[in-house]
Amino acid sequence: MLKRIDAALEEVRKPVSTANGLPNVFYTEAATFAEEREAVLFANWSAIGFASDIAGPGEAMPIDFAGMPLLAVRDREGTVRVFQNTCRHRGMILIEEKRTITGAIRCPYHSWSYALDGELRATPHVGGPGHNMHDDICREALGLIEIRSHIWRDVIFVNVSGNAPDFEIYAADLIERWREFDQPLFFGGADSAFQLEVDCNWKLAVENYCESYHLPWVHPGLNSYSRLEDHYHIEAPGLYSGQGTHVYRPMIDESGSRFADFAGLHSRWESAAEYIALYPNVLFGVHRDHAYAIILQPVSHERTIEHVAIYYASADMLAGDRAELRAANSGMWKAVFEEDIFVVEGMQRGRHGVRFDGGRFSPVMDGPTHLFHAWVADQFVAAGHGA
Amino acid sequence: MGRGSIDAALLDAHARHDHAALVSLYAQAADMFEESGEEDAACFYLTHAYVFALEQGLPQQAGLHARLCAKGRDRPRDGQGIGSAAPSYPWARRPHHLPW
Ligand code: FES
Ligand SMILES: [Fe+2]
């Protein structure tokens, strides 16, 4: 299998006009998913959850990240940390459900207890009944394993390997591109978040998100005001890709009111919007009056959960009198994302066609999608595959 | 409360997941054994009272921990209170605050 991957990677890394897509095994085989976990998801800055989901002090949320149990915790000073959700004693899962920790994280097995910064605080009976210390058990060395993390645009990113450059360097290009949107985001709350469970590999959701080619066919409603020719490619090789539109129109309710705009935006944002996949697994959208993030949670090689959260420009937009408009906006996006489900699930099934060679790209329309494929191939080469 | 009724109350508190009650019941049991000079049993219950107080962030934790330390069953730590220890990784020192 590895030989097959190695030869195919070179085809993927060719220019878009002659390249093939990633081969089937990247979608259909658990073994390749396991390699991808290391080479792509763990080696880079991957999205695992929203900071606003643990908004209060002491809130702790378990997260399954491609099979790895993680725990995101906000301490009493507001700092968010991500730990491996595994006790340092016998490896018990520490937190099963999201909850608020008022004191320490107590392992449910033998009650070793950890502070919210990961420090091991108590080791009851470790030296025998009623003896809570032992010379060979150094608590200072047995804190929770912290996973390198960073928050940007409310998204919690982790670099499991610990070897990626700092996030600000990793994402510098996109941070700069959207510098104007670098301002407080107000999460719309329960009516502005939803999940979609899809039977496909996570990469198919990225690939589909990057391109506008499918819009007139899959989203005819969207296309009635946002035509194919109003879209442009966003291509940052090795970093991110996506699409933009020149004809964004804010949603307006019957009374003519609409969401407030982010402050100080350049006039070109009056009718522009951008949709970008920051590799590997988060999809962002920005508009003058709202933004969103979609975290792709890779459950297995054939299953993904899409976590969607929508944000507004001011606290006023979170008020009750905006609830209807927020719900309408969420409903609009949900309908659009649901329209994509049959294609990502259909491509997953199509990948079981053993004679499929990864497919050809439109040299004109598929540039952003090819960039993602080429980046994944690059990650495998960096991990030791290829010529 | 006698030994039997404390046992029953403990089982009941465990069943109800009433961890605040566990702290005082385990502490009562510890006091009882301490009075009768059964040091190991006292420390066993003291340990449980301490761990559940620590878990909930209750103020009793300091006193319970001090008693265990005084008996040589636990040791004081550097720093004061939960969350004050220096994090083990440099990136953990950079606070990640909510954007708002
Ligand atoms: S496995 Fe966690 S305390 Fe034993
Ligand atoms: Fe789509």
XYZ file of C-alpha atoms and ligand atoms in Angstrom, chain A residues 208-209 211 214-215 218-219 222 243 336-337 339-340 343, ligand 2:
15
model
C -16.180 20.855 -1.608
C -15.959 24.031 0.478
C -14.588 25.571 -4.859
C -20.553 23.361 -7.879
C -22.597 26.373 -6.798
C -25.846 22.165 -5.969
C -27.001 25.547 -4.644
C -27.574 30.762 -3.774
C -13.384 31.296 -2.698
C -26.837 25.583 2.198
C -24.584 23.192 4.118
C -27.369 20.837 0.213
C -23.717 19.792 0.195
C -22.192 15.378 -2.731
Fe -21.500 23.955 -1.328
